[in-house]
CSV table of C-alpha atoms in Angstrom, one decimal:
chain,number,residue,atom,x,y,z
G,14,MET,CA,20.3,-140.8,10.3
G,15,PHE,CA,21.7,-141.9,6.9
G,16,ASN,CA,25.2,-143.2,6.5
G,17,LYS,CA,27.5,-144.7,3.8
G,18,GLU,CA,25.9,-148.1,4.2
G,19,ASP,CA,22.7,-146.7,2.8
G,20,ILE,CA,24.3,-146.1,-0.6
G,21,GLU,CA,25.5,-148.6,-3.2
G,22,ILE,CA,27.5,-147.5,-6.2
G,23,PHE,CA,27.1,-149.4,-9.4
G,24,VAL,CA,29.8,-149.0,-12.0
G,25,LEU,CA,29.0,-150.0,-15.5
G,26,THR,CA,32.1,-150.9,-17.6
G,27,SER,CA,33.1,-152.4,-21.0
G,28,ASN,CA,36.7,-152.8,-22.1
G,29,LYS,CA,37.9,-149.7,-20.3
G,30,LYS,CA,40.3,-151.3,-17.8
G,31,GLU,CA,42.6,-148.2,-17.5
G,32,THR,CA,40.0,-145.6,-16.9
G,33,LEU,CA,38.0,-148.1,-14.6
G,34,ALA,CA,41.1,-148.3,-12.4
G,35,GLU,CA,41.0,-144.5,-11.8
G,36,THR,CA,37.2,-144.6,-11.3
G,37,LEU,CA,37.5,-147.2,-8.6
G,38,LYS,CA,40.3,-145.4,-7.0
G,39,SER,CA,38.2,-142.2,-6.6
G,40,LEU,CA,35.3,-144.3,-5.2
G,41,LEU,CA,37.6,-146.1,-2.7
G,42,ASN,CA,39.1,-142.8,-1.6
G,43,GLN,CA,35.9,-141.4,-0.3
G,44,SER,CA,36.5,-139.6,3.0
G,45,VAL,CA,33.5,-141.3,4.6
G,46,GLY,CA,35.4,-144.6,4.3
G,47,GLU,CA,34.7,-147.8,2.3
G,48,MET,CA,31.6,-147.7,0.2
G,49,LEU,CA,29.6,-150.6,-1.2
G,50,ILE,CA,30.8,-150.8,-4.9
G,51,THR,CA,29.5,-153.2,-7.5
G,52,VAL,CA,31.2,-153.4,-10.9
G,53,MET,CA,28.9,-154.5,-13.7
G,54,ASP,CA,31.0,-155.8,-16.6
G,55,MET,CA,29.5,-155.9,-20.1
G,56,GLN,CA,31.5,-158.6,-21.9
G,57,SER,CA,35.0,-157.0,-21.3
G,58,SER,CA,37.9,-158.9,-22.8
G,59,ASP,CA,40.7,-156.5,-21.8
G,60,GLY,CA,41.5,-157.9,-18.4
G,61,THR,CA,38.9,-155.9,-16.5
G,62,GLY,CA,37.9,-159.0,-14.5
G,63,GLU,CA,41.5,-159.6,-13.4
G,64,LEU,CA,41.9,-155.9,-12.4
G,65,VAL,CA,38.8,-156.0,-10.2
G,66,TYR,CA,39.9,-159.3,-8.7
G,67,GLN,CA,43.2,-157.9,-7.7
G,68,MET,CA,41.5,-154.9,-6.1
G,69,GLN,CA,39.1,-157.2,-4.3
G,70,GLN,CA,42.0,-158.8,-2.4
G,71,LYS,CA,42.6,-155.4,-0.7
G,72,TYR,CA,39.1,-154.0,-0.8
G,73,PRO,CA,36.4,-156.7,-0.1
G,74,ASN,CA,33.7,-154.0,-0.4
G,75,ILE,CA,34.0,-154.3,-4.2
G,76,SER,CA,31.7,-156.8,-5.9
G,77,TYR,CA,32.0,-157.9,-9.5
G,78,ASN,CA,29.4,-159.2,-11.9
G,79,TRP,CA,30.1,-160.2,-15.6
G,80,PHE,CA,27.2,-160.0,-18.0
G,81,ASP,CA,26.9,-161.6,-21.4
G,82,SER,CA,25.1,-158.6,-22.6
G,83,THR,CA,25.8,-155.0,-23.8
G,84,ASN,CA,22.3,-153.7,-22.9
G,85,LYS,CA,23.3,-151.3,-20.1
G,86,PHE,CA,19.6,-150.5,-19.3
G,87,GLU,CA,18.8,-154.2,-18.7
G,88,ILE,CA,21.9,-154.5,-16.5
G,89,PHE,CA,21.0,-151.4,-14.4
G,90,ILE,CA,17.5,-152.7,-13.9
G,91,ASN,CA,19.0,-156.1,-12.8
G,92,ALA,CA,21.2,-154.3,-10.3
G,93,ILE,CA,18.5,-152.1,-8.9
G,94,ASP,CA,16.2,-155.0,-8.4
G,95,ARG,CA,18.9,-156.8,-6.3
G,96,THR,CA,20.2,-153.9,-4.2
G,97,LYS,CA,19.4,-153.8,-0.5
G,98,THR,CA,20.3,-150.2,0.1
G,99,LYS,CA,18.0,-147.2,0.3
G,100,PHE,CA,20.0,-145.2,-2.3
G,101,VAL,CA,22.1,-146.0,-5.4
G,102,MET,CA,24.4,-144.3,-7.8
G,103,LEU,CA,24.7,-145.4,-11.5
G,104,PHE,CA,28.3,-144.6,-12.3
G,105,ASN,CA,30.4,-145.0,-15.4
G,106,ASP,CA,34.0,-146.3,-16.0
G,107,VAL,CA,35.2,-142.9,-17.3
G,108,ASP,CA,34.0,-140.8,-14.3
G,109,ILE,CA,35.8,-139.9,-11.1
G,110,LEU,CA,34.3,-138.6,-7.8
G,111,HIS,CA,35.6,-135.9,-5.5
G,112,PRO,CA,36.8,-137.6,-2.2
G,113,ASP,CA,34.3,-135.5,-0.2
G,114,TYR,CA,31.3,-136.1,-2.5
G,115,ILE,CA,29.5,-138.8,-0.5
G,116,LYS,CA,30.3,-136.9,2.7
G,117,SER,CA,28.7,-133.7,1.3
G,118,ALA,CA,25.7,-135.7,0.0
G,119,LEU,CA,25.1,-137.4,3.4
G,120,ASN,CA,25.5,-134.0,5.2
G,121,ALA,CA,22.7,-132.5,3.1
G,122,LEU,CA,20.5,-135.7,3.2
G,123,ASN,CA,20.6,-135.8,7.0
G,124,LYS,CA,19.4,-132.2,7.1
G,125,TYR,CA,16.6,-133.0,4.7
G,126,PRO,CA,15.9,-136.7,5.2
G,127,ASN,CA,12.7,-136.6,3.1
G,128,SER,CA,14.9,-136.0,0.0
G,129,SER,CA,14.6,-138.6,-2.8
G,130,ILE,CA,17.5,-137.4,-5.0
G,131,ILE,CA,20.9,-135.7,-4.6
G,132,THR,CA,22.8,-134.4,-7.6
G,133,CYS,CA,25.3,-131.6,-8.4
G,134,ASP,CA,26.5,-128.9,-10.7
G,135,TYR,CA,29.7,-130.7,-11.4
G,136,GLN,CA,33.2,-129.8,-12.6
G,137,VAL,CA,34.9,-131.3,-15.7
G,138,TRP,CA,38.4,-132.6,-15.2
G,139,SER,CA,40.3,-132.8,-18.5
G,140,ASN,CA,43.2,-134.7,-17.1
G,141,PRO,CA,42.2,-136.3,-13.8
G,142,THR,CA,44.8,-137.7,-11.5
G,143,ASN,CA,42.7,-138.3,-8.5
G,144,GLU,CA,45.2,-136.2,-6.5
G,145,ASN,CA,45.4,-132.6,-5.1
G,146,TRP,CA,41.6,-132.2,-5.0
G,147,ASN,CA,40.4,-128.8,-3.7
G,148,LYS,CA,38.6,-128.9,-0.3
G,149,ALA,CA,34.9,-129.1,-0.8
G,150,SER,CA,32.3,-126.9,0.9
G,151,LYS,CA,29.0,-128.1,2.3
G,152,ARG,CA,26.9,-125.6,0.2
G,153,PHE,CA,23.8,-127.0,-1.3
G,154,ASP,CA,20.3,-126.0,-2.4
G,155,TYR,CA,17.1,-127.8,-1.4
G,156,CYS,CA,14.2,-128.0,-3.7
G,157,THR,CA,10.7,-128.5,-2.2
G,158,SER,CA,8.8,-129.3,-5.4
G,159,LYS,CA,9.4,-131.1,-8.7
G,160,ARG,CA,8.9,-127.9,-10.6
G,161,MET,CA,11.6,-126.1,-8.6
G,162,PHE,CA,13.9,-129.0,-9.0
G,163,ALA,CA,13.3,-129.2,-12.8
G,164,ASN,CA,14.0,-125.4,-13.1
G,165,TYR,CA,17.4,-125.9,-11.3
G,166,LEU,CA,18.3,-128.8,-13.6
G,167,TYR,CA,17.5,-126.9,-16.8
G,168,ARG,CA,19.6,-123.9,-15.7
G,169,MET,CA,22.7,-126.1,-15.1
G,170,GLU,CA,25.5,-125.6,-17.6
G,171,ARG,CA,26.5,-129.2,-17.4
G,172,TYR,CA,24.7,-132.3,-16.2
G,173,SER,CA,25.7,-135.9,-15.8
G,174,LEU,CA,23.8,-138.9,-14.5
G,175,ALA,CA,26.9,-140.3,-12.9
G,176,PRO,CA,27.1,-138.3,-9.6
G,177,THR,CA,23.3,-138.5,-9.0
G,178,ILE,CA,22.2,-140.4,-6.0
G,179,TYR,CA,18.7,-141.9,-6.4
G,180,LYS,CA,16.2,-143.2,-3.8
G,181,VAL,CA,15.9,-146.9,-4.8
G,182,GLU,CA,12.1,-147.0,-4.3
G,183,ASN,CA,11.6,-144.1,-6.8
G,184,LEU,CA,14.2,-145.3,-9.3
G,185,LYS,CA,12.6,-148.7,-9.6
G,186,THR,CA,9.4,-147.0,-10.8
G,187,HIS,CA,11.2,-144.8,-13.5
G,188,ILE,CA,14.3,-146.8,-14.5
G,189,TYR,CA,12.4,-148.3,-17.5
G,190,ASP,CA,12.0,-144.7,-18.9
G,191,LEU,CA,15.8,-144.2,-19.1
G,192,GLU,CA,16.3,-146.3,-22.3
G,193,TYR,CA,13.6,-144.1,-24.0
G,194,TYR,CA,15.2,-140.9,-22.9
G,195,ALA,CA,18.7,-142.0,-23.8
G,196,GLN,CA,17.9,-142.2,-27.5
G,197,PHE,CA,17.5,-138.4,-27.6
G,198,GLY,CA,20.9,-137.7,-26.1
G,199,PRO,CA,22.3,-136.6,-22.7
G,200,MET,CA,20.3,-133.3,-22.4
G,201,VAL,CA,17.1,-135.4,-22.2
G,202,TYR,CA,18.4,-137.1,-19.0
G,203,LYS,CA,17.2,-134.0,-17.1
G,204,PRO,CA,13.5,-134.8,-17.4
G,205,PHE,CA,14.2,-138.4,-16.4
G,206,VAL,CA,16.0,-137.3,-13.3
G,207,ALA,CA,13.3,-134.7,-12.4
G,208,ASN,CA,10.6,-137.4,-12.7
G,209,THR,CA,12.3,-139.6,-10.1
G,210,MET,CA,11.4,-137.0,-7.5
G,211,GLN,CA,7.9,-137.3,-6.0
G,212,GLU,CA,5.9,-134.2,-5.1
G,213,ASN,CA,5.8,-135.0,-1.4
G,214,GLU,CA,9.6,-135.3,-1.3
G,215,GLY,CA,12.6,-133.0,-1.7
G,216,ALA,CA,15.7,-132.8,-3.9
G,217,ILE,CA,19.2,-131.7,-3.1
G,218,ILE,CA,21.7,-130.0,-5.5
G,219,LEU,CA,25.2,-129.7,-4.2
G,220,ARG,CA,26.4,-126.3,-5.4
G,221,ASP,CA,30.2,-126.6,-5.0
G,222,LYS,CA,31.6,-126.9,-8.6
G,223,LYS,CA,34.7,-128.5,-7.1
G,224,LEU,CA,32.6,-131.6,-6.5
């Protein structure tokens, strides 16, 4: 049985103190309770460290690491190598997460525990307030092959890496490919995500656009 302790959320940030505050608020407000959150700071000089320190006084589940580097791929690789959880999310400092997202993901994962990746057909918020979220459903699709999963990904109107939950064991094998794919733009993230699924595993797509 998987639970919230099996997922670590890495948040990459650089001089976006204001949006980072909203990002962390959405992660701290998950309905499953406190998540393991690690902020990875790329040379911020806008008071990001002070903001996180203040939040840590109330939320000890937040960790903070400052990097003298702006190479986000090296930083992600460093983080994945150190994590002790079974799954991770690679989040950004401009994204927010529906309060029931992790709950919905765990619900699906526990029905299909051989799944190696969970993602969603997400909704864009033009002026997020982290308040008055619509209630989320538990609807999801389960893909039994890499080809089926890839077809789902390519049919999606929008796609973002941020809400994707990866199996650490698989991500460690493919994370070095991310820098290569990134040079071609966000649309090319889809084959990267598809490749993190192994043929003997499953993939989950949360279908509720409110997520």
